PDB file of C-alpha atoms in Angstrom:
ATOM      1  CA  UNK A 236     -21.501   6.970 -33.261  1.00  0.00           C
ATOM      2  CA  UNK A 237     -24.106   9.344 -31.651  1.00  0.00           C
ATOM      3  CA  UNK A 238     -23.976  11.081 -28.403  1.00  0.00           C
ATOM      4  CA  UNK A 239     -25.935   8.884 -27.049  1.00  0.00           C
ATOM      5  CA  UNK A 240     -24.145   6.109 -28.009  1.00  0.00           C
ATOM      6  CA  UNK A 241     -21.012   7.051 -26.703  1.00  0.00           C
ATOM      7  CA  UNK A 242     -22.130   7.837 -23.564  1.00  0.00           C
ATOM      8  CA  UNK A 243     -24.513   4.216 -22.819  1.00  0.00           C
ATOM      9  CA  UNK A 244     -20.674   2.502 -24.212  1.00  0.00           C
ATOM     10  CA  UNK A 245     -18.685   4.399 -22.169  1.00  0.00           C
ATOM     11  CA  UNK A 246     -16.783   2.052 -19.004  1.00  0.00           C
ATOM     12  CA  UNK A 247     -13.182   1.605 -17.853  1.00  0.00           C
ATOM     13  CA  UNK A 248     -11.621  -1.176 -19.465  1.00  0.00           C
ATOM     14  CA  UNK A 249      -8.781  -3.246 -17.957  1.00  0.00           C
ATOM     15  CA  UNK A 250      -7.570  -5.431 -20.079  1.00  0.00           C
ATOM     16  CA  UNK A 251      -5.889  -5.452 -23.183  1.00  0.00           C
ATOM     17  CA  UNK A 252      -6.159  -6.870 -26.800  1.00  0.00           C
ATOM     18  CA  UNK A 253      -2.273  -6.468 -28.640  1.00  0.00           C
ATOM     19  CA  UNK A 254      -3.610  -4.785 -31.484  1.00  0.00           C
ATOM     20  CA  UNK A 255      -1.936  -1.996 -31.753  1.00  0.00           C
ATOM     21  CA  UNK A 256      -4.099   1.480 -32.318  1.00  0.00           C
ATOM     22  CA  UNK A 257      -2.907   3.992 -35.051  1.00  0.00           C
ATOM     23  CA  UNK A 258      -1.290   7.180 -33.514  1.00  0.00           C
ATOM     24  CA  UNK A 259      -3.104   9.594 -35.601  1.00  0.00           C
ATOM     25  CA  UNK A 260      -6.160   8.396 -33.799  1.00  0.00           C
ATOM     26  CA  UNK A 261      -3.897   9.447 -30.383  1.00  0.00           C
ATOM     27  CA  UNK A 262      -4.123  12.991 -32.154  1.00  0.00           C
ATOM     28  CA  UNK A 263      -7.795  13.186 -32.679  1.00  0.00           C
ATOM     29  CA  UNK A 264      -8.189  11.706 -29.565  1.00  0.00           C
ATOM     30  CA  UNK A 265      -5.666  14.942 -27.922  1.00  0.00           C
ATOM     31  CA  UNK A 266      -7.506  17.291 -30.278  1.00  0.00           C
ATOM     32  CA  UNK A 267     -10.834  16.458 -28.840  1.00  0.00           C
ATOM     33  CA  UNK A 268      -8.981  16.974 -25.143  1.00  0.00           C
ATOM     34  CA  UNK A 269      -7.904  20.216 -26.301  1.00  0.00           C
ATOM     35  CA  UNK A 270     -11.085  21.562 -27.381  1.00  0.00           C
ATOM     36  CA  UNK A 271     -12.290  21.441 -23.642  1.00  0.00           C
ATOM     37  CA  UNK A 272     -13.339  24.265 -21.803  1.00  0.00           C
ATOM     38  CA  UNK A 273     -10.243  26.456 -20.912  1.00  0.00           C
ATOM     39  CA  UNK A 274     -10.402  28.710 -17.155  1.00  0.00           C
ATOM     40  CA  UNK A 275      -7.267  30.666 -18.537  1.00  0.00           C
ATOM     41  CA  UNK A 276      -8.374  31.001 -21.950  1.00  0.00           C
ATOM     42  CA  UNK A 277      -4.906  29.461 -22.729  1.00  0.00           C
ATOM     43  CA  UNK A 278      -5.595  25.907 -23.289  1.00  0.00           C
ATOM     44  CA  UNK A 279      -2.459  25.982 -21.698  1.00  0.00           C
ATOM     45  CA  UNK A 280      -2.240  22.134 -21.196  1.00  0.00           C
ATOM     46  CA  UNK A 281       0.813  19.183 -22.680  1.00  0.00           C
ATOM     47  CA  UNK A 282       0.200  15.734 -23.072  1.00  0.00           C
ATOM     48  CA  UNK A 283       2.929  12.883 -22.496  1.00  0.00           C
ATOM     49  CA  UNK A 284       2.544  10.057 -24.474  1.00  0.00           C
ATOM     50  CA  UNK A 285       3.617   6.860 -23.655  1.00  0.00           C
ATOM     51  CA  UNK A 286       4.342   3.908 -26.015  1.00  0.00           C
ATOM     52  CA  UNK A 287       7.182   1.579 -25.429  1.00  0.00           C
ATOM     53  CA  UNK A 288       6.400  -0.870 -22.962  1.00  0.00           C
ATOM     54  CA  UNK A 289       9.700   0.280 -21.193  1.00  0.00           C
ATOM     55  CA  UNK A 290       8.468   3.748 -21.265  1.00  0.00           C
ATOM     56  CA  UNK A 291       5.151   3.214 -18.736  1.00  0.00           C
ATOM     57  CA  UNK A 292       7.446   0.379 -16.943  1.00  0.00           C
ATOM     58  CA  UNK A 293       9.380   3.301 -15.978  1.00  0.00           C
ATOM     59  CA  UNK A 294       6.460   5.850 -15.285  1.00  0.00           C
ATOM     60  CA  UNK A 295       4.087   3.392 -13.061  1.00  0.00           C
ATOM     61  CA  UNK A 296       6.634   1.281 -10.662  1.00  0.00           C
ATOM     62  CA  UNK A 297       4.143   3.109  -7.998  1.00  0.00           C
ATOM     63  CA  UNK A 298       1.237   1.426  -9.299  1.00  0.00           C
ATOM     64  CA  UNK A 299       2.990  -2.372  -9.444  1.00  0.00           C
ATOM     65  CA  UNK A 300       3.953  -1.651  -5.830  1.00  0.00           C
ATOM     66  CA  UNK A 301      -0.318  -0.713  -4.903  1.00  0.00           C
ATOM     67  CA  UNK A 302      -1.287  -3.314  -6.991  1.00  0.00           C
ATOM     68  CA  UNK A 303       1.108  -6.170  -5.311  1.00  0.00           C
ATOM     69  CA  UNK A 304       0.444  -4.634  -2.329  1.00  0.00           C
ATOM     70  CA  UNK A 305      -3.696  -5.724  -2.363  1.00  0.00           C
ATOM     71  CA  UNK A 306      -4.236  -8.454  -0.544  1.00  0.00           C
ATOM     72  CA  UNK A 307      -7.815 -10.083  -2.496  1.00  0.00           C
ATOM     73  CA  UNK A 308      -8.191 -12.499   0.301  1.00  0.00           C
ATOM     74  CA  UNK A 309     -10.250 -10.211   1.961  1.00  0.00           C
ATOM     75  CA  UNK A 310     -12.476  -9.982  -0.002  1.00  0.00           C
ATOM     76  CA  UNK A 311     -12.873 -13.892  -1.156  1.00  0.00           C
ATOM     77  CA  UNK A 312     -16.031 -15.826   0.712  1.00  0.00           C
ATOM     78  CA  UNK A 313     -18.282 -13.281   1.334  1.00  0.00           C
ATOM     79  CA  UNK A 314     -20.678 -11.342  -0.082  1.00  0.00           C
ATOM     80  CA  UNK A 315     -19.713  -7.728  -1.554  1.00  0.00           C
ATOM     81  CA  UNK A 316     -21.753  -4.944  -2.796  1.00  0.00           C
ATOM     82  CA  UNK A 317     -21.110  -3.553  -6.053  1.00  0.00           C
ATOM     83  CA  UNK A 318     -18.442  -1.436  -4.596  1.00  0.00           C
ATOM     84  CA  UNK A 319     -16.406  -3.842  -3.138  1.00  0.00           C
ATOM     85  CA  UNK A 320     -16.872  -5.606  -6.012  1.00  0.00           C
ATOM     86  CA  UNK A 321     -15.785  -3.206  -8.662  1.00  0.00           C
ATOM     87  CA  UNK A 322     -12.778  -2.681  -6.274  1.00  0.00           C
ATOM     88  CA  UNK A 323     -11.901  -6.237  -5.694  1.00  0.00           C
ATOM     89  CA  UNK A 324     -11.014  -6.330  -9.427  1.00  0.00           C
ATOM     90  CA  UNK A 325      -9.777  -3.418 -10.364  1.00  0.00           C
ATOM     91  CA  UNK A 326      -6.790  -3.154  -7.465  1.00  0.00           C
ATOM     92  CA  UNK A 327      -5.031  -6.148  -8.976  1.00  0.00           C
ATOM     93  CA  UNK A 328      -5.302  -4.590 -12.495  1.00  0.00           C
ATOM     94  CA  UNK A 329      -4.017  -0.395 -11.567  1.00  0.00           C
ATOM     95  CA  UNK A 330      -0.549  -1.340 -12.778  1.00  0.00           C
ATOM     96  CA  UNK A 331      -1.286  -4.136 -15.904  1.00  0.00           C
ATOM     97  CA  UNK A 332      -4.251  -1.705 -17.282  1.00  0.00           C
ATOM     98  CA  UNK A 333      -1.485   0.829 -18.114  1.00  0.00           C
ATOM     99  CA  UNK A 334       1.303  -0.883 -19.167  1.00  0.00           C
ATOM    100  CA  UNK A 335      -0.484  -3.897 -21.381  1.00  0.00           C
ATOM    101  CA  UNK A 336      -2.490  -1.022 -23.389  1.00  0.00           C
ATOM    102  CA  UNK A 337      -0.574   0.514 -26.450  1.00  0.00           C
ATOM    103  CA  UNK A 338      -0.528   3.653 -25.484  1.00  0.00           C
ATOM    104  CA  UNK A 339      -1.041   5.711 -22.208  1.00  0.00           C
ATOM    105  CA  UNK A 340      -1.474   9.772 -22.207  1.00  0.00           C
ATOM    106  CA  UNK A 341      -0.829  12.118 -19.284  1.00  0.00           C
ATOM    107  CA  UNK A 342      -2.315  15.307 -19.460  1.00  0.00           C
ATOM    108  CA  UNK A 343      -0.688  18.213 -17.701  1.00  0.00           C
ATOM    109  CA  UNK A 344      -2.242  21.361 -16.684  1.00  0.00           C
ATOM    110  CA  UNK A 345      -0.020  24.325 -14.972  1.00  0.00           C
ATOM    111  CA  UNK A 346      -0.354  24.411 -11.436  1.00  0.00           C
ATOM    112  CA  UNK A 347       2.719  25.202  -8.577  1.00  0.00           C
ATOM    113  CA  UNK A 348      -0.019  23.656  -6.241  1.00  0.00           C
ATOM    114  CA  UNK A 349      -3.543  23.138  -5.106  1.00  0.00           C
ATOM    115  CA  UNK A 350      -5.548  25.685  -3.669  1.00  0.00           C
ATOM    116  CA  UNK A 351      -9.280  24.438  -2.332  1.00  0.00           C
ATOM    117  CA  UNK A 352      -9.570  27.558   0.184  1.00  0.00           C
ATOM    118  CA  UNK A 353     -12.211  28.678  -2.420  1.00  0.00           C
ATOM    119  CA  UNK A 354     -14.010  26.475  -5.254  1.00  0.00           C
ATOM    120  CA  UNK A 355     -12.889  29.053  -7.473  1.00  0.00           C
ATOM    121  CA  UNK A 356      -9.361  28.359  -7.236  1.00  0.00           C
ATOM    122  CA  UNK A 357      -9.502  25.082  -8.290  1.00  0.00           C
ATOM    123  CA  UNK A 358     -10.326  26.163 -11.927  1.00  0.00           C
ATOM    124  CA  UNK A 359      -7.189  24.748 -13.486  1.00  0.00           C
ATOM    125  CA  UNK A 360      -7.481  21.218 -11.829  1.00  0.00           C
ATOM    126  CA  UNK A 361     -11.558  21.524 -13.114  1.00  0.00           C
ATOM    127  CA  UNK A 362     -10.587  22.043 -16.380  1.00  0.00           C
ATOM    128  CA  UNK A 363      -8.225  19.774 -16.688  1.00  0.00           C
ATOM    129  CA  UNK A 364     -10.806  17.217 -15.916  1.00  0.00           C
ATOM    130  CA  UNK A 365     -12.978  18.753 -18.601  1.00  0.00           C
ATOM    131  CA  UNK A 366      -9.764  17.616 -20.765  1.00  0.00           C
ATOM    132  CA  UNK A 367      -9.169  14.102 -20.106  1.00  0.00           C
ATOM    133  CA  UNK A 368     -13.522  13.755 -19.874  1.00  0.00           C
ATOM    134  CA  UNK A 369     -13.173  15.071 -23.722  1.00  0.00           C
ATOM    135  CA  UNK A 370     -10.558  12.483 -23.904  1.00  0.00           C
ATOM    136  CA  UNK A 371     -12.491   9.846 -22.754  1.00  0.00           C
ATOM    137  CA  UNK A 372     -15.356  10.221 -24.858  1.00  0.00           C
ATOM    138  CA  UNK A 373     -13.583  10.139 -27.685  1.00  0.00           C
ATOM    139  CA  UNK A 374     -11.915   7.251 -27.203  1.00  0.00           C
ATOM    140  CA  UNK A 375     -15.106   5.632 -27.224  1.00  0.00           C
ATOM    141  CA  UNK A 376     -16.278   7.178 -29.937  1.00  0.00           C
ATOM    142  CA  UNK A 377     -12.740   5.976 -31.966  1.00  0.00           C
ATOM    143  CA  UNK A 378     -14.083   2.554 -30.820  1.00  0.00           C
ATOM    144  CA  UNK A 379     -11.412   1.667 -28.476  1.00  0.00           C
ATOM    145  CA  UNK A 380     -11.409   1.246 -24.656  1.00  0.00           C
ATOM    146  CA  UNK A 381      -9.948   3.324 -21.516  1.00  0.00           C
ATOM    147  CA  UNK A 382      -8.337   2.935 -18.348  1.00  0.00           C
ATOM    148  CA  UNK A 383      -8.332   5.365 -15.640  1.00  0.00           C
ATOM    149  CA  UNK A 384      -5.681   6.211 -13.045  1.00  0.00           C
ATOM    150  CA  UNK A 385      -5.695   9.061 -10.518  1.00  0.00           C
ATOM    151  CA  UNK A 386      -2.535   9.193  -8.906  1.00  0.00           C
ATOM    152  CA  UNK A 387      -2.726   8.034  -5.156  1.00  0.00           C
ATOM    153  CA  UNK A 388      -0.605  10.317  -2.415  1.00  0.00           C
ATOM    154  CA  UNK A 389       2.803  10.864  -3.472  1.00  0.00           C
ATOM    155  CA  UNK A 390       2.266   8.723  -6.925  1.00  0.00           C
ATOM    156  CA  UNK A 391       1.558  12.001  -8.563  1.00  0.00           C
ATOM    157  CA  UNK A 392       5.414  13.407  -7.745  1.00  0.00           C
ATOM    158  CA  UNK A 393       6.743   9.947  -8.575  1.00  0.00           C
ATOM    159  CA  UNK A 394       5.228   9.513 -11.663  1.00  0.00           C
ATOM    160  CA  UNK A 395       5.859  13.307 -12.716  1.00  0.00           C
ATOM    161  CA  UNK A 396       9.618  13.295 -11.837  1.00  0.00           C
ATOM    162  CA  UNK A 397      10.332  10.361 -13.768  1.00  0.00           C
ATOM    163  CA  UNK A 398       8.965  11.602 -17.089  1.00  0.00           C
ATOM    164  CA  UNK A 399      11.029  14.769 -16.219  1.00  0.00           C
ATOM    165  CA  UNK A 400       8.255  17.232 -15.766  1.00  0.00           C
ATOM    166  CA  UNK A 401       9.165  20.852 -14.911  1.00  0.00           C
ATOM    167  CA  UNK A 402       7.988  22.352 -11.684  1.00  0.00           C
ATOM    168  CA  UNK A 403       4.614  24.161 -11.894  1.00  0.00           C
ATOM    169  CA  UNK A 404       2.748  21.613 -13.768  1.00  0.00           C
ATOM    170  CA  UNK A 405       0.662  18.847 -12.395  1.00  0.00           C
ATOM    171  CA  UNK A 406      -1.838  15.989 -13.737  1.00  0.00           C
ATOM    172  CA  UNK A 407      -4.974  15.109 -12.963  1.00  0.00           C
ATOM    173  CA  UNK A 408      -4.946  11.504 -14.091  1.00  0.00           C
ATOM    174  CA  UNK A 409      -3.361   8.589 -16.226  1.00  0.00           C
ATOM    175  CA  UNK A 410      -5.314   7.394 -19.288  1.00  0.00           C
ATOM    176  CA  UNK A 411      -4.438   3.961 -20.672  1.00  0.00           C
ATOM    177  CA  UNK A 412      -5.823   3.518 -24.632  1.00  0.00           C
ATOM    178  CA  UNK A 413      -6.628   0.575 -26.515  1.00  0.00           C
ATOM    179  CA  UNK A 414      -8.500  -1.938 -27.632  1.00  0.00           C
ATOM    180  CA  UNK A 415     -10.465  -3.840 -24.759  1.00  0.00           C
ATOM    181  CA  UNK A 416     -10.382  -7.797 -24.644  1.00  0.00           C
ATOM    182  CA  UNK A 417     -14.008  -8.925 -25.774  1.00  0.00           C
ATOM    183  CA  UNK A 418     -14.315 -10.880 -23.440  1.00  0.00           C
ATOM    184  CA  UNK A 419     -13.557  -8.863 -20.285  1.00  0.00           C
ATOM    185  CA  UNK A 420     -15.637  -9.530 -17.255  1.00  0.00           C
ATOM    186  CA  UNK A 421     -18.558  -6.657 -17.070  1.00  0.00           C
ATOM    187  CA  UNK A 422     -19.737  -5.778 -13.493  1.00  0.00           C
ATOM    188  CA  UNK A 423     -23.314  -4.958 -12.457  1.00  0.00           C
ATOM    189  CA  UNK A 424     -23.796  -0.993 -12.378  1.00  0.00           C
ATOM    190  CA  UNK A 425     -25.699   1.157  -9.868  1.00  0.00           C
ATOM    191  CA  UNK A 426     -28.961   2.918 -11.786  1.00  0.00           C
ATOM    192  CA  UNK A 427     -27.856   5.859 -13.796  1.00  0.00           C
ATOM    193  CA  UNK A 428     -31.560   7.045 -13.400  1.00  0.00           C
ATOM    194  CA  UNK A 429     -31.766  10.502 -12.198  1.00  0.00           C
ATOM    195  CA  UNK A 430     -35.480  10.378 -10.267  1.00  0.00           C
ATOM    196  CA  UNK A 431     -33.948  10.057  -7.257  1.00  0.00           C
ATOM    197  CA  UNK A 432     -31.229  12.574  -7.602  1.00  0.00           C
ATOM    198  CA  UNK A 433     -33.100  16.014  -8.768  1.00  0.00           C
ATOM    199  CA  UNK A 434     -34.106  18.653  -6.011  1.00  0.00           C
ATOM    200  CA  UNK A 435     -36.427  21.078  -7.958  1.00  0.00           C
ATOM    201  CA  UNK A 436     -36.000  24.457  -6.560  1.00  0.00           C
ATOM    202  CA  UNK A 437     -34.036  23.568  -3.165  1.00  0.00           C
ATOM    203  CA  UNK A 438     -32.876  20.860  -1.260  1.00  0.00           C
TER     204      UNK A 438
END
């Protein structure tokens, strides 16, 4: 698959086929994260891996608790912009799109705590993103599908202290893997065109 290619394919996915997906593609897949850009020089990052249905059970009891917590009457009867939309049908899903994939990876990046006194000192959170954005593309370009978690409020601690993280390290995000149901509804998408979106020179 091209660049191209990946990137026009590339969309969350939230539900699941139960074919399973071949763990030395999970490698290439954590290779490709590795081979982001590094602030530190270090690529000082570590990826859980999760498996075992009873294994992201266990990690995202925080997201079954947001999801069941959505009430999707509110948004029934009347008309929604894409946003609402978009949101209306992924709440329901933040807990199933995790634990009905075959595999879910949490990347960790070293980090006591977050700094945004200066743009600067957010470098290891930045490049962690670079990691799991490598990690994303190249889960479409393995042909398979992703979900996408960032950890709400306190979800982050939750989720870290039950997969017995030391202190210092943090994540920025969850990423559910597999292969997407073919058949999975496919919201309308705001124009990706840039014309509207490019300041030549200034402001």
């Amino acid at each position: 698959m091209d660049f191209n290619q990946v990137i026009n394919k590339r969309k969350t996915s939230r539900e699941w086929t139960d074919r399973d997906v071949d763990f030395e593609v999970i490698k290439r897949i954590i290779e490709a994260g590795m081979k982001a850009p590094s602030w530190d020089h270090y690529r000082n990052w570590q990826f859980i891996v999760l498996h075992t249905r009873e294994e992201k059970e266990n990690a995202f009891g925080y997201a079954k608790y947001i999801a069941e917590k959505f009430d999707r009457s509110r948004y029934e009867g009347r008309k929604l912009n894409l946003a609402q939309k978009m949101y209306s049908y992924a709440m329901p899903r933040q807990y199933t799109m995790l634990v009905d994939c075959p595999y879910v990876v949490v990347p960790l990046f070293k980090c006591a705590r977050l700094n945004g006194e200066w743009v600067s000192k957010l470098n290891p959170l930045t490049t962690a993103w670079c990691v799991a954005e490598n990690i994303m593309l190249a889960v479409i370009n393995e042909g398979l599908g992703y979900s996408l978690r960032i950890p709400l409020n306190k979800e982050h601690d939750i989720v870290l202290e039950k997969l017995g993280v030391p202190g210092g390290w943090m994540t920025p995000c969850f990423i559910g893997i597999g292969y997407p149901k073919e058949d999975e509804l496919v919201l309308e998408q705001y124009s990706s065109r840039p014309d509207k979106n490019i300041h030549m020179g200034a402001w």
